[in-house]
Each structure stands twice: as structure tokens, then as C-alpha cells.
Amino acid sequence: MPRQFNDDPSRLRTPTLIVRLLAMVYDTLIVLAIWMLIGGIAVALNQGEAIDSPLGLATLKSLLLITTFLFLASSGHALDKPLA
């Protein structure tokens, strides 16, 4: 027998502070994994050398900022919640 899910928002409980903090930790771990992946790709494209030029650092930081924004925006949008 399939489980019945309650879609009525008035019957849902508000998440506690602990649940919200754990969700923030979970999202932070995903963002760190994405950053490590992007950093690894950037170093690989730089032939295994550290990225130490000002232009390379600015590009990498911009890319990290953009991907972080896209992840957080898409995770909120996937749940059909406002981004505020």
C-alpha cells in the first residue's frame, strides 16, 4: 500500500533550529565539494601548477562565486520555495 503524503502546508511542522543548522552544514559540504572539483579542474588546466597569476586567481574566484550562487539558487528553486 503506497504511503500517503500530506501536501497541506498548514499541517506541516516548522523545522527546528537544529534541523536548519544541519541543513546548512549539508549544503556547505556540497558547496565545498563543488569548489574542490572546480579547483582541481583549474589546476589540471594550468598543467598541474598552482594558480598564482592575478588574472588566474580572479577568474577562479569569480567562477567559484558564480557556481556557489547557481547551486544555492537552484536548490531553492527545486523545492519550489522563494529565494528570499
Coordinates of N, CA and C in Angstrom, one line a residue:
M1 N 0.8 -1.2 0.0 CA 0.0 0.0 0.0 C 0.9 1.2 0.0
P2 N 0.7 2.2 -1.0 CA 1.6 3.3 -1.0 C 1.3 4.3 0.1
R3 N 2.4 4.9 0.5 CA 2.3 5.9 1.7 C 1.6 7.2 1.2
Q4 N 0.7 7.7 2.0 CA 0.0 8.9 1.7 C 0.9 10.1 2.3
F5 N 1.2 11.1 1.4 CA 1.9 12.2 1.8 C 1.0 13.4 2.0
N6 N 1.3 14.2 3.0 CA 0.4 15.3 3.3 C 0.9 16.6 2.6
D7 N 0.2 17.1 1.7 CA 0.6 18.3 0.9 C 0.0 19.6 1.5
D8 N -0.8 19.4 2.6 CA -1.4 20.6 3.2 C -0.4 21.4 4.0
P9 N 0.0 22.6 3.6 CA 1.1 23.3 4.4 C 0.7 23.6 5.8
S10 N -0.6 23.7 6.1 CA -1.0 24.1 7.4 C -0.7 23.0 8.4
R11 N -0.6 21.7 7.9 CA -0.3 20.6 8.8 C 1.1 20.3 9.0
L12 N 2.0 20.9 8.2 CA 3.4 20.7 8.3 C 4.0 21.4 9.5
R13 N 5.0 20.7 10.2 CA 5.7 21.4 11.3 C 6.8 22.2 10.8
T14 N 7.1 23.3 11.5 CA 8.2 24.2 11.2 C 9.5 23.5 11.7
P15 N 10.5 23.5 10.8 CA 11.8 22.8 11.2 C 12.4 23.5 12.4
T16 N 13.0 22.8 13.3 CA 13.6 23.3 14.5 C 15.0 24.0 14.1
L17 N 15.6 24.6 15.0 CA 16.9 25.3 14.8 C 17.9 24.3 14.4
I18 N 17.9 23.1 15.1 CA 18.9 22.1 14.9 C 18.8 21.5 13.4
V19 N 17.6 21.3 13.0 CA 17.3 20.8 11.6 C 17.8 21.8 10.6
R20 N 17.5 23.1 10.9 CA 18.0 24.1 9.9 C 19.5 24.2 9.9
L21 N 20.2 24.1 11.1 CA 21.6 24.2 11.1 C 22.2 23.0 10.4
L22 N 21.7 21.8 10.6 CA 22.2 20.6 9.9 C 22.0 20.7 8.4
A23 N 20.9 21.4 7.9 CA 20.7 21.6 6.5 C 21.8 22.5 6.0
M24 N 22.1 23.5 6.8 CA 23.2 24.5 6.4 C 24.5 23.8 6.3
V25 N 24.8 22.9 7.2 CA 26.1 22.1 7.2 C 26.1 21.2 5.9
Y26 N 25.0 20.6 5.6 CA 24.9 19.7 4.5 C 25.1 20.5 3.2
D27 N 24.5 21.6 3.0 CA 24.7 22.5 1.8 C 26.1 23.0 1.8
T28 N 26.7 23.3 2.9 CA 28.1 23.7 2.9 C 29.1 22.6 2.4
L29 N 28.8 21.4 2.8 CA 29.6 20.3 2.4 C 29.5 20.1 0.9
I30 N 28.3 20.2 0.3 CA 28.2 20.1 -1.1 C 28.9 21.2 -1.8
V31 N 28.8 22.5 -1.3 CA 29.5 23.6 -1.9 C 31.0 23.4 -1.9
L32 N 31.5 22.9 -0.8 CA 33.0 22.6 -0.7 C 33.4 21.6 -1.7
A33 N 32.6 20.6 -1.9 CA 32.9 19.5 -2.9 C 32.9 20.1 -4.3
I34 N 32.0 21.0 -4.6 CA 32.0 21.6 -5.9 C 33.2 22.5 -6.1
W35 N 33.6 23.2 -5.0 CA 34.8 24.1 -5.1 C 36.0 23.2 -5.3
M36 N 36.1 22.1 -4.6 CA 37.3 21.2 -4.8 C 37.4 20.7 -6.2
L37 N 36.2 20.4 -6.8 CA 36.2 19.9 -8.2 C 36.6 21.0 -9.2
I38 N 36.1 22.2 -9.0 CA 36.5 23.3 -9.8 C 38.0 23.6 -9.7
G39 N 38.4 23.6 -8.4 CA 39.9 23.9 -8.2 C 40.7 22.9 -8.8
G40 N 40.4 21.6 -8.8 CA 41.1 20.5 -9.4 C 41.2 20.7 -10.9
I41 N 40.0 21.0 -11.5 CA 40.0 21.2 -12.9 C 40.9 22.4 -13.3
A42 N 40.8 23.5 -12.5 CA 41.6 24.7 -12.8 C 43.1 24.4 -12.8
V43 N 43.5 23.6 -11.8 CA 44.9 23.2 -11.7 C 45.3 22.3 -12.8
A44 N 44.4 21.4 -13.2 CA 44.7 20.5 -14.3 C 44.9 21.3 -15.6
L45 N 44.0 22.3 -15.8 CA 44.1 23.1 -17.0 C 45.4 24.0 -17.0
N46 N 45.9 24.2 -15.8 CA 47.1 25.0 -15.6 C 48.4 24.1 -15.6
Q47 N 48.2 22.9 -16.2 CA 49.3 21.9 -16.3 C 49.9 21.5 -15.0
G48 N 49.0 21.4 -14.0 CA 49.5 20.9 -12.7 C 50.1 21.9 -11.8
E49 N 50.3 23.1 -12.2 CA 50.9 24.2 -11.4 C 49.9 25.0 -10.6
A50 N 50.3 25.6 -9.6 CA 49.4 26.4 -8.8 C 49.0 27.6 -9.5
I51 N 47.8 28.1 -9.3 CA 47.3 29.3 -10.0 C 47.8 30.5 -9.1
D52 N 48.8 31.2 -9.6 CA 49.3 32.3 -8.8 C 49.3 33.6 -9.6
S53 N 48.8 33.7 -10.8 CA 48.7 34.9 -11.5 C 47.5 35.7 -11.0
P54 N 47.5 37.0 -11.0 CA 46.4 37.8 -10.6 C 45.1 37.5 -11.4
L55 N 45.3 37.4 -12.8 CA 44.2 37.1 -13.6 C 43.6 35.7 -13.4
G56 N 44.5 34.7 -13.2 CA 44.0 33.4 -12.9 C 43.3 33.3 -11.6
L57 N 43.8 34.0 -10.5 CA 43.1 34.0 -9.2 C 41.8 34.7 -9.3
A58 N 41.7 35.8 -10.0 CA 40.4 36.5 -10.2 C 39.4 35.6 -10.9
T59 N 39.9 35.0 -12.0 CA 39.0 34.1 -12.7 C 38.5 32.9 -11.9
L60 N 39.4 32.3 -11.1 CA 39.0 31.2 -10.3 C 38.0 31.6 -9.2
K61 N 38.3 32.8 -8.5 CA 37.3 33.3 -7.5 C 36.0 33.6 -8.1
S62 N 36.0 34.2 -9.3 CA 34.7 34.5 -9.9 C 33.9 33.3 -10.3
L63 N 34.6 32.3 -10.8 CA 34.0 31.0 -11.1 C 33.4 30.3 -9.9
L64 N 34.1 30.4 -8.8 CA 33.6 29.8 -7.5 C 32.4 30.6 -7.0
L65 N 32.4 31.9 -7.1 CA 31.3 32.7 -6.7 C 30.0 32.4 -7.5
I66 N 30.2 32.3 -8.8 CA 29.1 32.0 -9.7 C 28.5 30.6 -9.5
T67 N 29.4 29.6 -9.4 CA 28.9 28.3 -9.2 C 28.2 28.1 -7.8
T68 N 28.7 28.8 -6.8 CA 28.0 28.8 -5.5 C 26.6 29.4 -5.6
F69 N 26.5 30.6 -6.3 CA 25.2 31.2 -6.4 C 24.3 30.3 -7.2
L70 N 24.8 29.7 -8.3 CA 23.9 28.8 -9.1 C 23.4 27.6 -8.3
F71 N 24.3 27.0 -7.5 CA 23.9 25.9 -6.7 C 22.8 26.3 -5.7
L72 N 23.1 27.4 -4.9 CA 22.1 27.8 -3.9 C 20.8 28.2 -4.5
A73 N 20.9 28.9 -5.7 CA 19.6 29.3 -6.4 C 18.8 28.1 -6.9
S74 N 19.6 27.2 -7.4 CA 18.9 26.0 -8.0 C 18.3 25.1 -6.9
S75 N 19.0 25.0 -5.8 CA 18.5 24.1 -4.7 C 17.2 24.7 -4.1
G76 N 17.1 26.0 -4.0 CA 15.9 26.6 -3.5 C 14.8 26.6 -4.6
H77 N 15.1 26.7 -5.8 CA 14.1 26.6 -6.9 C 13.6 25.2 -7.1
A78 N 14.4 24.2 -6.8 CA 14.0 22.8 -7.0 C 12.9 22.5 -6.0
L79 N 12.9 23.1 -4.9 CA 11.9 22.9 -3.8 C 10.7 23.7 -4.0
D80 N 10.6 24.5 -5.0 CA 9.5 25.5 -5.3 C 9.3 26.4 -4.1
K81 N 10.4 26.9 -3.6 CA 10.4 27.9 -2.5 C 10.9 29.2 -3.0
P82 N 10.5 30.3 -2.4 CA 11.0 31.6 -2.9 C 12.5 31.7 -2.4
L83 N 13.3 32.5 -3.1 CA 14.7 32.6 -2.9 C 15.0 33.7 -1.8
A84 N 14.0 34.1 -1.1 CA 14.2 35.2 -0.1 C 14.5 34.6 1.2

